[in-house]
Short mmCIF file of C-alpha atoms in Angstrom, two decimals:
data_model
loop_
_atom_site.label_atom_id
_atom_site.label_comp_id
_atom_site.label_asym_id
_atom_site.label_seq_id
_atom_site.Cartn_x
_atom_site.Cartn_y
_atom_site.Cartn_z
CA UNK K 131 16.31 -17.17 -11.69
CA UNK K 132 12.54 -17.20 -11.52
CA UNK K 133 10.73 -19.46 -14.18
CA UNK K 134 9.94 -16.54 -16.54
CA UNK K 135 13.55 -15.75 -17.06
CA UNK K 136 14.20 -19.41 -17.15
CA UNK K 137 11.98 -20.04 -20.05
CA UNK K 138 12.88 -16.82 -21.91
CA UNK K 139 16.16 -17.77 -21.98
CA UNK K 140 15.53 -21.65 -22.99
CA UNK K 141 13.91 -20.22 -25.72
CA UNK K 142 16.71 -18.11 -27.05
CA UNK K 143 18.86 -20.82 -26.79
CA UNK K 144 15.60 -22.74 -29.27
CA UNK K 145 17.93 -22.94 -32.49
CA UNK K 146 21.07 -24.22 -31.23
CA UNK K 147 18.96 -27.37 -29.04
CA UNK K 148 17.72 -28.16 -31.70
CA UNK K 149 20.36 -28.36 -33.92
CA UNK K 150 22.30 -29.94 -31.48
CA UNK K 151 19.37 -32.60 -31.13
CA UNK K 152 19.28 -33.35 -34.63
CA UNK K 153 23.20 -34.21 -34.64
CA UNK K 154 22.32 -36.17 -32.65
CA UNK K 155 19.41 -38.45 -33.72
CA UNK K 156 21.56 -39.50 -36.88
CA UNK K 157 24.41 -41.37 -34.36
CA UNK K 158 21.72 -42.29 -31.19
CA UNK K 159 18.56 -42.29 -32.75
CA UNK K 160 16.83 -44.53 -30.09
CA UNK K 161 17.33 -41.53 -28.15
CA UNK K 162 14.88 -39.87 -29.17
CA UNK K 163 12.64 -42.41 -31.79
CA UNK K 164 10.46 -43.64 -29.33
CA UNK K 165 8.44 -39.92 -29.23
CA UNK K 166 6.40 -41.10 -31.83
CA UNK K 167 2.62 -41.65 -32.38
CA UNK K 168 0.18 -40.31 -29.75
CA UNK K 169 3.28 -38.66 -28.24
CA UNK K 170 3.91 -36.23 -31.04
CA UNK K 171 -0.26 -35.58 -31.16
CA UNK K 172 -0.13 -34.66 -27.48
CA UNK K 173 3.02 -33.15 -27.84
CA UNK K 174 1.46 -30.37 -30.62
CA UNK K 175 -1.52 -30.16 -28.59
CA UNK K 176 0.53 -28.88 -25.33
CA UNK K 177 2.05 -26.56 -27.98
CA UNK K 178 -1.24 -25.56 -29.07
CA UNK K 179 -2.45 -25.08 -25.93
CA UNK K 180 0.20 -22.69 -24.50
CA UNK K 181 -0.22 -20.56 -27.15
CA UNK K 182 -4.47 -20.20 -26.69
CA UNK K 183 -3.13 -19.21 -23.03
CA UNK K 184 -1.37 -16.27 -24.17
CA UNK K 185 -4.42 -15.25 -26.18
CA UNK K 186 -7.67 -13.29 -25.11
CA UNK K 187 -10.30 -11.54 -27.05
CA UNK K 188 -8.24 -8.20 -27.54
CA UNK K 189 -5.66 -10.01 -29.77
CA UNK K 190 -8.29 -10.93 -32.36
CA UNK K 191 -9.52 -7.33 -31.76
CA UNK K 192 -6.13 -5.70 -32.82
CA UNK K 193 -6.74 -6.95 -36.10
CA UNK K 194 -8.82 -3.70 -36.48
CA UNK K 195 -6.21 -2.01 -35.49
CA UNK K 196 -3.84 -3.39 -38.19
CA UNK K 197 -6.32 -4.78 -40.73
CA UNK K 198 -4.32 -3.73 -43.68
CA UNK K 199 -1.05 -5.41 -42.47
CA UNK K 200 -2.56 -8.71 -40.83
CA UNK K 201 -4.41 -9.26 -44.24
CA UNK K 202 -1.18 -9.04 -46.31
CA UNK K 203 0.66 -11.61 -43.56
CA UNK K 204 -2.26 -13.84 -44.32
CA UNK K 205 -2.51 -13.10 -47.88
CA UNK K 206 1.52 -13.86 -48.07
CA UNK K 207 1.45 -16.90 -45.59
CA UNK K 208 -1.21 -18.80 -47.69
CA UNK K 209 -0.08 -17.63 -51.32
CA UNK K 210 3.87 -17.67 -51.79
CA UNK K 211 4.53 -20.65 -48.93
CA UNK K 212 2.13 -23.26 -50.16
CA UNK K 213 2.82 -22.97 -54.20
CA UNK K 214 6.74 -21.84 -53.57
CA UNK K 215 6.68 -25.38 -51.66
CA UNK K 216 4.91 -27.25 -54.20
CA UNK K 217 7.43 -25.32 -57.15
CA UNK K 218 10.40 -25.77 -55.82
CA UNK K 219 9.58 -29.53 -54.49
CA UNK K 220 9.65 -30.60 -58.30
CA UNK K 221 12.34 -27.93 -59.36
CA UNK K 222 14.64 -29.81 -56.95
CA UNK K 223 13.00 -33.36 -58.40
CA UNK K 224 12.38 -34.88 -55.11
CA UNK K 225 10.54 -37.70 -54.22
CA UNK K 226 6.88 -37.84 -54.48
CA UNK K 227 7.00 -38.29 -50.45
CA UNK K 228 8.89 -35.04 -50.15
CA UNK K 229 6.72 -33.51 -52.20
CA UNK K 230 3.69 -33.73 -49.94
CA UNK K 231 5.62 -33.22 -47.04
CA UNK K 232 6.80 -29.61 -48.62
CA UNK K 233 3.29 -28.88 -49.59
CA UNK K 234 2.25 -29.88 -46.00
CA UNK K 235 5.21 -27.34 -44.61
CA UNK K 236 4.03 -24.63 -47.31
CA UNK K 237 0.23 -24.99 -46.31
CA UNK K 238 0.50 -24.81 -42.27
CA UNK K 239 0.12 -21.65 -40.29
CA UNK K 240 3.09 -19.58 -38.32
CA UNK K 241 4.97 -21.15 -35.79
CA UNK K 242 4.41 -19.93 -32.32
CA UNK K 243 8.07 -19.44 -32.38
CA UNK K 244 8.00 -16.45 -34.53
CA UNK K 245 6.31 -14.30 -31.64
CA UNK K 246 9.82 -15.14 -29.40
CA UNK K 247 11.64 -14.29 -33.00
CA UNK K 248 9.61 -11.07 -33.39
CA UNK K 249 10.65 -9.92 -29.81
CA UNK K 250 14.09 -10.54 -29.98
CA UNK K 251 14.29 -8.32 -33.77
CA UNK K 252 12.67 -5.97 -32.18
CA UNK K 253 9.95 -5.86 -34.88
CA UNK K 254 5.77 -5.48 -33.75
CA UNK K 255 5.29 -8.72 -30.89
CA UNK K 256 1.44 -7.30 -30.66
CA UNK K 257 1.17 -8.08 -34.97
CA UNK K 258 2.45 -10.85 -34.71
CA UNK K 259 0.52 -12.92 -32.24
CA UNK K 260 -2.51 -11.03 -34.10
CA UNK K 261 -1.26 -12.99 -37.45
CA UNK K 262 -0.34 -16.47 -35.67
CA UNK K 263 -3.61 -16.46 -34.25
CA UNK K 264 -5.92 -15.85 -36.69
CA UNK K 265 -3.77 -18.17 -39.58
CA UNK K 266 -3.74 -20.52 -36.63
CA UNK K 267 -7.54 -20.57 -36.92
CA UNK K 268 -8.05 -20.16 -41.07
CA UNK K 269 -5.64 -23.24 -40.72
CA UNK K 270 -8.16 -25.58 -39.74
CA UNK K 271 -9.72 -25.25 -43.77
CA UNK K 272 -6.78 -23.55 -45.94
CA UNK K 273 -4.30 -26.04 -44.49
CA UNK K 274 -6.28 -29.42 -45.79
CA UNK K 275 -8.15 -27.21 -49.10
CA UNK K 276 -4.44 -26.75 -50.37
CA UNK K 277 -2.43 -29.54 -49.27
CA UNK K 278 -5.48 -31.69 -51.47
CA UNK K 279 -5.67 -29.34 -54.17
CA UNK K 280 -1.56 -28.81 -54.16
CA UNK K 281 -0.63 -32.72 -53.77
CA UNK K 282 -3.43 -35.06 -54.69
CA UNK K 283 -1.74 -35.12 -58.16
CA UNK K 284 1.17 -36.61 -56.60
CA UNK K 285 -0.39 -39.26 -53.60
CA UNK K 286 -3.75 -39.72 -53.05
CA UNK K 287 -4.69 -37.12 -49.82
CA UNK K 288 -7.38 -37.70 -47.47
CA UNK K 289 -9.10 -33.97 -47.14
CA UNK K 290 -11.25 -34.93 -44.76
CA UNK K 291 -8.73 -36.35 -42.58
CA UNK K 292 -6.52 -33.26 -42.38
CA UNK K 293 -9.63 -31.36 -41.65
CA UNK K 294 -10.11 -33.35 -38.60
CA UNK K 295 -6.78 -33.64 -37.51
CA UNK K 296 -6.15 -29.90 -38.16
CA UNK K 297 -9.31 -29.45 -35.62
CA UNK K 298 -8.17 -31.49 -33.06
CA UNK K 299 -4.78 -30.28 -32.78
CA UNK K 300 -5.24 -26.63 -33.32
CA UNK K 301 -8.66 -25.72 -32.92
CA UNK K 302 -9.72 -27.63 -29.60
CA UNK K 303 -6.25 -26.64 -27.47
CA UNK K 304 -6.52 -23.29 -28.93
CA UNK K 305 -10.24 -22.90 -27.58
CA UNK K 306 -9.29 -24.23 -24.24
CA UNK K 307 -6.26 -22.24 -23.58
CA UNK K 308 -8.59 -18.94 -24.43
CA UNK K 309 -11.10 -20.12 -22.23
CA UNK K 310 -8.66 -20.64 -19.41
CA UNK K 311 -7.06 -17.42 -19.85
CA UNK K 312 -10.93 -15.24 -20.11
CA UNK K 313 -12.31 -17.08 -17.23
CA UNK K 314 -9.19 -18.01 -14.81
CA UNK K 315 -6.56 -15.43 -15.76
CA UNK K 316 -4.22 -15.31 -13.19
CA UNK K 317 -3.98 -19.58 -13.24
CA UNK K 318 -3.74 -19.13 -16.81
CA UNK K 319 -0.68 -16.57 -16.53
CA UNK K 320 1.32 -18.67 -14.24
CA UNK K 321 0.61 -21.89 -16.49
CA UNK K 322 1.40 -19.22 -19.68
CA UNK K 323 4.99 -18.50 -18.30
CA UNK K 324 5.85 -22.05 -18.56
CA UNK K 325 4.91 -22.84 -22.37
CA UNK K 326 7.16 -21.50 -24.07
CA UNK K 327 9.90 -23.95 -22.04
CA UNK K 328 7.18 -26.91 -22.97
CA UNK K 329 7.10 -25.68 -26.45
CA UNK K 330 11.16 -26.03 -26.89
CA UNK K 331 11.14 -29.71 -25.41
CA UNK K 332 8.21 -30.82 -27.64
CA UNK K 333 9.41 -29.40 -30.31
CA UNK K 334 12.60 -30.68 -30.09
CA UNK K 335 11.57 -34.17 -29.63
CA UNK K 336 9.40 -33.77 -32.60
CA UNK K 337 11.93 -33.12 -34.84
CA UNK K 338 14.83 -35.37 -33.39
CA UNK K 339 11.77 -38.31 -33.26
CA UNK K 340 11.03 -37.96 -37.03
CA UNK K 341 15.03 -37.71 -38.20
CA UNK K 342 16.35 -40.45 -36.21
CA UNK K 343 13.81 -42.76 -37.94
CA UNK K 344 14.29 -41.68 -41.03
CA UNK K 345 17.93 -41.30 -41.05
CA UNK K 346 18.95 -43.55 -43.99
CA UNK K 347 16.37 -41.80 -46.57
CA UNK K 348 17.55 -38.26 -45.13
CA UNK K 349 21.25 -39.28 -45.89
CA UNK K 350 20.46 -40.93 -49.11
CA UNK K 351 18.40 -37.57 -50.56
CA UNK K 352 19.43 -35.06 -47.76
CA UNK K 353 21.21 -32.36 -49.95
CA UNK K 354 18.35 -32.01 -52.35
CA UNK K 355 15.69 -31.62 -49.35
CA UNK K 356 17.39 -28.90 -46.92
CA UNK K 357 18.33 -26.86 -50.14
CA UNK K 358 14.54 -27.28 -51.36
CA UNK K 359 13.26 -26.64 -47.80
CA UNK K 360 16.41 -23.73 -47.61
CA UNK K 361 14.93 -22.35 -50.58
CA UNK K 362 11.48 -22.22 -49.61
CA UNK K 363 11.69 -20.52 -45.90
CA UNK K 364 14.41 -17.73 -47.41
CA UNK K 365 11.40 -17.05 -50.13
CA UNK K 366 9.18 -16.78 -47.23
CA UNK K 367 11.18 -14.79 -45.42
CA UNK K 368 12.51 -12.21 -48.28
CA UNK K 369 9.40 -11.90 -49.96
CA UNK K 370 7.25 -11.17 -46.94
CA UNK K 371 9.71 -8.56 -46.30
CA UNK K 372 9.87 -6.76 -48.91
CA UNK K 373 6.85 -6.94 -50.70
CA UNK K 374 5.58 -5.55 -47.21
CA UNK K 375 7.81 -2.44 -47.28
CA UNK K 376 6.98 -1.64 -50.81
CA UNK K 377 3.50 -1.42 -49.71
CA UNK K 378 3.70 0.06 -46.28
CA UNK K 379 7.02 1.74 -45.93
CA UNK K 380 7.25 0.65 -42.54
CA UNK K 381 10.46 -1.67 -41.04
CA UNK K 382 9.28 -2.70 -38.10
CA UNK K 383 6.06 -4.25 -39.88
CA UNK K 384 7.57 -5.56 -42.38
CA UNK K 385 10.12 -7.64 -40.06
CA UNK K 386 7.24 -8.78 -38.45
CA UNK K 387 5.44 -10.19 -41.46
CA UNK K 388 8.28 -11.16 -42.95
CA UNK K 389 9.58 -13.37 -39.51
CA UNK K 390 5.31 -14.48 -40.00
CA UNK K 391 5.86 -15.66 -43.14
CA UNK K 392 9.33 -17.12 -43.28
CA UNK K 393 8.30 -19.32 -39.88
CA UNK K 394 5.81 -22.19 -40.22
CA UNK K 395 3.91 -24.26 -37.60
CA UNK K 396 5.83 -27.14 -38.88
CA UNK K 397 5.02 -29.35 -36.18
CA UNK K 398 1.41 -29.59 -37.40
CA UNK K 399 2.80 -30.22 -41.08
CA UNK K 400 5.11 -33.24 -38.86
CA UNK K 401 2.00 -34.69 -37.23
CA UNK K 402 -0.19 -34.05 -40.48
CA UNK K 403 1.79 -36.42 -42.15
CA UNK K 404 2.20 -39.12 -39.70
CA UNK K 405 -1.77 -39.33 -39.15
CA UNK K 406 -2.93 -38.73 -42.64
CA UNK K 407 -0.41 -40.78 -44.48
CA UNK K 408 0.99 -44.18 -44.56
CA UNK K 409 4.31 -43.05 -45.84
CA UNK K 410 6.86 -42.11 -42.87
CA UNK K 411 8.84 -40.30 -45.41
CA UNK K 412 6.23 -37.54 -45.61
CA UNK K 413 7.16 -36.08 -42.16
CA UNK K 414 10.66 -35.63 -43.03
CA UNK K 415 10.22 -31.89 -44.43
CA UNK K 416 8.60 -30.63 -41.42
CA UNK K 417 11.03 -32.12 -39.24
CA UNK K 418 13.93 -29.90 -41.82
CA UNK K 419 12.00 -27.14 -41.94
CA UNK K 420 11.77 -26.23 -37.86
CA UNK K 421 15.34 -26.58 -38.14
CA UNK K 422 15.72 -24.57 -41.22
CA UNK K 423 13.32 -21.36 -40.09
CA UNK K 424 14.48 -21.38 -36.53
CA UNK K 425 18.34 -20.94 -37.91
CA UNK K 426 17.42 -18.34 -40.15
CA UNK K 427 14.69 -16.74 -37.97
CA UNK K 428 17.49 -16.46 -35.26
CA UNK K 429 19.90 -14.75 -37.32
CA UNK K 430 17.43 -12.56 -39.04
CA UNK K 431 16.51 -11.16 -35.20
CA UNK K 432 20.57 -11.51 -34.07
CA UNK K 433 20.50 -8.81 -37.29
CA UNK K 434 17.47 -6.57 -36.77
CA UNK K 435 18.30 -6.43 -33.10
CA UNK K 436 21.18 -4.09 -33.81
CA UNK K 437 19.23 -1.86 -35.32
#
């Protein structure tokens, strides 16, 4: 089995790792507790990295090509996630610390995942790496303008400091793995066939990290949070879906914005919180949610796959 194969099929196996990895941070959590700190930040950044590989100048071209339907993705990404989040965070009455860590989920990107989701529904791969991209980039001001202007009356957020940590850990790796893949293409394809394997370990450790050490609050408040952060990605996904098709009339599009939508880059939202904030707590809701949009992502393309 060469490595391409190997990763694709790493990949598919995403949801179920990490479910199975989050079991099991509640009974060994040193297992997985001490990926914390500059670990997680380099962790992203490898993340963020493999997906600028994958990228080149025509991708941000094809939004020509689609302009209508990559607008709406946007439009939807960074209109129904970030004020469903912030809604639904005090309909379920959570803590303040949940709060900002649903508006940090709501206000992120999409996950690099949902390109891998997108090819196995069989919906438009081409749209959406277009949409991850370019909300990948818009990230770097929408993400910090609306987490401040969604949460500040709940803690007191440091704009600025998103702004730069949003730059660091998007922009920057981004940049470079564009650069690689324009000027040393054929380096940058081998590297490219091993990220999305990186991205599942990373990943994985991110979220397993951030439940084992905060285990006891999870248990204490758990049902409330993965039905608010339940709530929130099945909005995403539902609404991005059909509010697509009523517009375009098209299925295949509007499984891909829909998959765009429904899946966030919560790993940023995860190390957001943890360098912005002094309250642990606040990471807790990404850490849910790339559990909670991988599941449903995966049976959403299990679904659209027969079809």
């Amino acid at each position: 089995m060469n490595l391409d194969n190997f990763s694709h099929r790493l990949t598919s196996l995403f949801p179920y790792i990490l479910l199975l990895a989050s079991g099991l941070s509640f009974y060994r959590p040193e297992l997985f507790t001490w990926f914390s700190g500059i670990y997680i930040t380099l962790g992203l950044g490898c993340i963020m990295l493999g997906m600028g590989l994958t990228l080149n100048t025509a991708d941000f071209r094809r939004v020509l090509q689609y302009p209508k339907s990559i607008l709406l993705g946007i439009f939807l990404q960074y209109s129904i996630m970030p004020f469903s989040s912030f809604f639904i965070a005090r309909l379920f009455q959570l803590p303040d610390e949940f709060i900002v860590g649903m508006v940090l989920v709501g206000s992120c990107p999409g996950g690099t995942a949902s390109n891998v989701i997108s090819y196995i529904a069989k919906a438009n791969v081409a749209l959406s790496v277009s949409m991850t991209a370019l909300s990948t980039l818009l990230a770097v001001f929408l993400t910090p303008t609306l987490s401040t202007v969604l949460a500040s009356s709940t803690l007191e957020v440091n704009s600025m400091g998103l702004l730069i940590s949003t730059f660091e850990v998007v922009i920057i790796p981004v940049s470079l793995g564009i650069i690689l893949n324009t000027f040393f293409h054929r380096s940058a394809e081998k590297l490219s066939k091993a990220s999305p394997f990186i991205a599942v370990i990373f990943i994985v450790l991110i979220v397993a990290s951030i439940l084992g050490s905060s285990s006891q609050a999870l248990l204490q408040s758990g049902p409330s949070l993965l039905l608010a952060v339940f709530t929130l990605h099945s909005i995403g996904f539902v609404s991005g879906y059909f509010i697509s098709f009523v517009l375009n009339r098209d299925k295949i599009i509007s499984r891909t914005i829909s998959i765009e939508v429904g899946m966030q880059n919560s790993g940023l939202a995860v190390h957001l919180a943890n360098q912005n904030f002094t309250q642990p707590l606040i990471a807790v809701p990404g850490a849910i949610s790339s559990l909670i949009h991988s599941i449903i992502g995966s049976i959403l393309a299990a679904i659209w796959n027969k079809k």
